[in-house]
C-alpha positions as MATLAB code, in Angstrom:
seq = 'XXXXXXXXXXXXXXXXXXXXXXXXXXXXXXXXXXXXXXXXXXXXXXXXXXXXXXXXXXXXXXXXXXXXXXXXXXXXXXXXXXXXXXXXXXXXXXXXXXXXXXXXXXXXXXXXXXXXXXXXXXXXXXXXXXXXXXXXXXXXXXXXXXXXXXXXXXXXXXXXXXXXXXXXXXXXXXXXXXXXXXXXXXXXXXXXXXXXXXXXXXXXXXXXXXXXXXXXXXXXXXXXXXXXXXXXXXXXXXXXXXXXXXXXXXXXXXXXXXXXXXXXXXXXXXXXXXXXXXXXXXXXXXX';
ca = [
     -30.132    2.915  -45.480;
     -26.390    2.504  -47.172;
     -26.707    0.653  -50.531;
     -22.937   -0.608  -51.626;
     -22.460   -0.005  -55.342;
     -21.724   -2.774  -57.589;
     -18.883   -2.855  -60.518;
     -18.852   -3.341  -64.397;
     -17.166   -2.154  -66.850;
     -18.521   -0.242  -70.223;
     -16.665    1.532  -72.798;
     -17.053    4.325  -75.206;
     -14.347    5.077  -77.887;
     -10.642    6.065  -77.312;
     -12.037    7.878  -73.940;
     -12.878    4.675  -72.217;
      -9.210    4.426  -70.593;
      -9.523    8.263  -69.831;
     -12.622    8.320  -67.275;
     -14.195    6.724  -64.695;
     -17.446    7.664  -64.029;
     -20.245    7.148  -61.247;
     -23.535    8.616  -61.590;
     -24.923    8.295  -58.157;
     -28.892    8.904  -57.004;
     -30.716    9.156  -53.940;
     -34.600   10.404  -53.862;
     -35.794   11.022  -50.040;
     -38.365   11.734  -48.140;
     -36.181   11.240  -45.135;
     -32.439   11.470  -44.770;
     -30.707    8.129  -46.083;
     -27.309    7.163  -46.390;
     -25.732    6.890  -49.834;
     -23.648    4.685  -51.980;
     -19.957    5.495  -52.291;
     -17.903    5.371  -55.394;
     -16.133    2.318  -56.420;
     -13.429    2.932  -59.373;
     -13.877    1.074  -62.393;
     -12.678    1.270  -65.691;
     -15.104    3.338  -68.241;
     -18.473    5.024  -67.896;
     -20.435    3.558  -65.335;
     -23.718    4.956  -63.035;
     -25.346    4.110  -60.211;
     -28.966    4.955  -59.356;
     -31.971    4.611  -56.999;
     -35.275    5.900  -58.595;
     -36.715    9.208  -57.365;
     -40.189    7.555  -57.784;
     -41.436   10.978  -59.567;
     -44.867   10.564  -61.668;
     -44.089   10.736  -65.423;
     -47.695   11.556  -66.383;
     -47.280   13.352  -69.896;
     -45.577   12.283  -73.260;
     -42.578   14.719  -72.420;
     -41.866   13.010  -69.415;
     -41.659    9.594  -70.706;
     -38.276    7.602  -70.692;
     -36.749    6.969  -73.987;
     -37.172    3.550  -75.055;
     -33.705    3.180  -75.420;
     -30.229    4.913  -75.073;
     -29.453    7.167  -77.602;
     -25.721    6.980  -78.686;
     -24.119   10.672  -78.789;
     -24.212   12.217  -82.222;
     -21.506   13.831  -82.592;
     -19.557   11.533  -80.410;
     -18.085   14.252  -78.034;
     -16.278   12.331  -75.589;
     -12.442   11.770  -77.560;
     -12.632   15.793  -77.833;
     -13.812   16.694  -74.466;
     -11.419   14.100  -73.027;
      -8.443   15.668  -74.336;
      -9.476   19.369  -74.199;
     -11.494   19.825  -71.138;
     -15.363   20.722  -70.959;
     -15.250   24.474  -71.585;
     -13.139   23.986  -74.772;
     -15.026   25.577  -77.675;
     -15.354   22.389  -79.680;
     -16.182   20.426  -76.742;
     -19.114   22.378  -75.892;
     -20.227   22.636  -79.244;
     -20.399   18.941  -79.663;
     -21.580   18.180  -76.596;
     -24.581   20.675  -77.143;
     -25.104   19.164  -80.537;
     -25.449   15.626  -79.112;
     -28.086   16.570  -76.389;
     -30.159   18.608  -79.117;
     -30.147   15.440  -81.460;
     -31.000   13.427  -78.497;
     -33.972   16.194  -77.502;
     -34.871   15.910  -81.098;
     -35.619   12.456  -80.814;
     -38.396   13.296  -78.179;
     -39.922   15.900  -79.986;
     -38.022   18.636  -77.456;
     -37.023   21.829  -78.843;
     -33.410   22.520  -78.929;
     -31.169   23.821  -75.789;
     -30.465   27.447  -75.722;
     -27.442   28.359  -73.172;
     -26.935   31.588  -71.922;
     -24.546   33.635  -73.758;
     -21.817   33.829  -71.017;
     -22.258   30.095  -70.455;
     -18.513   29.395  -71.170;
     -17.440   32.147  -68.947;
     -19.608   30.570  -65.860;
     -18.458   28.284  -62.993;
     -19.075   24.752  -63.289;
     -21.521   25.182  -60.810;
     -23.702   27.338  -62.399;
     -23.348   25.590  -65.738;
     -24.778   22.429  -64.038;
     -27.671   24.672  -62.491;
     -28.425   26.007  -65.581;
     -28.288   22.653  -67.937;
     -30.996   21.039  -65.277;
     -33.314   23.809  -65.740;
     -33.062   23.938  -69.375;
     -33.987   20.152  -69.355;
     -36.770   20.818  -66.541;
     -38.322   23.959  -68.611;
     -38.014   22.326  -71.973;
     -40.967   19.583  -70.745;
     -43.224   21.983  -68.940;
     -41.749   21.368  -65.233;
     -41.484   24.578  -63.060;
     -37.690   25.622  -62.925;
     -35.506   25.329  -59.798;
     -35.579   28.967  -58.439;
     -32.097   29.061  -57.117;
     -28.566   27.733  -55.408;
     -28.141   28.360  -51.939;
     -24.962   28.264  -50.222;
     -25.495   25.366  -47.487;
     -26.844   23.065  -50.452;
     -23.568   24.269  -52.522;
     -21.400   23.204  -49.693;
     -23.310   20.081  -49.061;
     -22.855   18.994  -53.198;
     -19.065   20.367  -53.000;
     -18.382   17.949  -50.204;
     -20.116   14.760  -51.937;
     -18.209   15.875  -55.144;
     -14.754   15.666  -53.164;
     -15.839   12.347  -51.518;
     -17.247   11.362  -55.003;
     -20.789   10.241  -53.902;
     -24.031   11.611  -54.190;
     -25.259   14.379  -51.595;
     -27.768   13.502  -48.881;
     -29.225   15.896  -45.688;
     -29.297   14.858  -42.313;
     -32.434   15.720  -40.407;
     -31.303   18.977  -38.933;
     -30.833   20.385  -42.039;
     -33.822   19.132  -43.814;
     -36.119   20.597  -40.843;
     -33.970   24.119  -41.179;
     -34.996   24.033  -44.711;
     -38.489   23.033  -44.824;
     -37.485   19.719  -46.944;
     -40.185   17.127  -47.795;
     -38.548   15.512  -50.728;
     -34.908   15.667  -52.324;
     -33.075   13.988  -54.942;
     -29.288   14.185  -56.048;
     -26.922   13.016  -58.439;
     -23.261   12.491  -58.704;
     -20.965   12.058  -61.752;
     -17.564   11.710  -62.604;
     -17.749   13.135  -66.342;
     -16.410   15.934  -68.683;
     -18.313   18.575  -67.074;
     -22.035   19.356  -66.774;
     -23.128   18.965  -70.959;
     -21.363   15.406  -70.838;
     -22.833   14.621  -67.136;
     -25.991   15.894  -68.420;
     -26.169   13.928  -71.329;
     -25.460   10.729  -69.496;
     -28.077   11.021  -67.098;
     -30.879   12.176  -69.277;
     -30.209   10.379  -72.268;
     -27.602    7.314  -71.890;
     -29.232    5.927  -68.283;
     -31.139    3.460  -69.694;
     -30.480   -0.570  -70.274;
     -28.012   -1.630  -73.166;
     -27.495   -5.264  -73.995;
     -24.091   -4.669  -74.730;
     -23.182   -3.422  -71.143;
     -25.492   -0.662  -69.379;
     -23.584    1.919  -67.884;
     -26.369    2.337  -65.218;
     -25.453   -0.367  -62.338;
     -29.123   -0.402  -61.482;
     -30.080   -1.043  -64.605;
     -29.146   -4.778  -65.287;
     -32.381   -5.589  -67.371;
     -34.766   -3.371  -69.366;
     -37.127   -4.090  -66.163;
     -35.164   -2.894  -63.618;
     -36.215   -0.461  -61.570;
     -33.041    2.014  -61.630;
     -33.182    2.409  -65.122;
     -33.244    6.138  -65.859;
     -32.972    6.936  -62.116;
     -30.856   10.033  -62.670;
     -33.659   11.110  -65.246;
     -36.337   10.968  -62.702;
     -33.852   13.221  -60.229;
     -33.645   15.782  -62.978;
     -37.082   15.896  -64.172;
     -38.588   15.324  -60.622;
     -42.157   17.156  -60.295;
     -41.824   17.328  -56.335;
     -45.547   17.842  -56.448;
     -47.392   20.117  -53.672;
     -43.946   21.790  -52.581;
     -43.878   25.556  -52.622;
     -40.317   25.998  -53.551;
     -37.848   24.319  -55.465;
     -33.947   25.250  -54.500;
     -30.737   23.080  -55.508;
     -26.944   23.151  -54.642;
     -24.385   21.971  -56.992;
     -20.526   20.974  -56.052;
     -17.314   20.388  -58.164;
     -14.581   18.883  -56.916;
     -11.984   20.979  -59.405;
     -11.971   23.624  -62.085;
     -13.307   20.902  -64.574;
     -16.093   19.362  -63.508;
     -14.628   15.847  -63.554;
     -16.412   15.186  -60.243;
     -19.884   17.015  -60.076;
     -22.618   16.458  -57.262;
     -26.429   18.012  -57.528;
     -29.121   18.003  -54.993;
     -32.425   19.178  -56.028;
     -34.620   20.236  -53.038;
     -38.455   20.309  -52.687;
     -39.614   22.586  -49.765;
     -42.381   24.184  -47.967;
     -40.482   27.371  -47.263;
     -40.700   30.356  -49.598;
     -37.775   32.718  -48.913;
     -34.137   31.546  -49.403;
     -31.202   33.664  -49.499;
     -29.453   32.736  -53.106;
     -25.956   32.828  -54.709;
     -27.311   32.552  -58.209;
     -30.758   32.070  -59.718;
     -32.492   31.251  -62.805;
     -33.330   34.482  -63.215;
     -29.833   35.825  -63.728;
     -29.620   33.079  -66.414;
     -32.438   34.283  -67.988;
     -31.155   37.471  -68.142;
     -28.183   36.241  -69.935;
     -30.529   34.413  -72.945;
     -30.890   30.751  -71.172;
     -33.548   29.421  -73.129;
     -33.640   31.971  -75.962;
     -34.630   34.893  -73.495;
     -34.017   38.393  -74.693;
     -30.746   39.768  -73.834;
     -30.056   43.545  -73.461;
     -27.382   45.341  -74.985;
     -26.010   46.356  -71.582;
     -26.017   42.556  -70.871;
     -24.342   41.522  -73.770;
     -21.482   43.995  -73.301;
     -20.675   42.620  -69.691;
     -20.865   38.973  -71.140;
     -18.311   39.742  -73.681;
     -15.877   41.350  -71.130;
     -16.548   38.352  -68.945;
];
């Protein structure tokens, strides 16, 4: 099934004329077509809800979109997603939004600024998951990374054909796409700015407060994938700045995969506040 995107306009400060954002979601039990990006002015999102069961308070959707505080957009637009001030402001905005939900602050690994956009996105997604009591995605695979990279280059959400789903033992997956200011900014829009706004929602599937597509990207990030043995993922970026990012999260009945990067590696560098050894600190300092 292919769903054509609608178009609308949204503005957030001076950066509105510098960014075209389309956040697209696919949540599938079988292979489906996905929506192609449509160029618009200002941040825009497109979503199809994953249908994950939000059964606890920590998984409830926010009552409303949260305006970023501090507003990192202009700085990140001017200086890039790995600029120190951009990172600090975007992380502070995420943590302010998390505080509204009673969620502890996000702690990035000490080598975060030196990581690839692909790994950064994977780590941030897992940090959102574990803060709410969900199991982390175990790791990134080269096959899924390639799939996501193709989607990022095409500015669309990743999808899987039936043969790949069979090979990987896939029973459910969700995918998202963003044209934004890197992983932290994308995470903010996926998690905290994905609902209805009377001033003009950036989520094209959230035209009214009761639209089923509201918070659809958040539902992919926080999908429970119940009964599936292993969670794996793929992330792709069209460039080193992460201006077009795609991510796919897969629930599989298989237990063994070859990973190109794992959550265990992120923890060893202090993700989520885990203890870092002196040897790891020295490696990170020389990265």
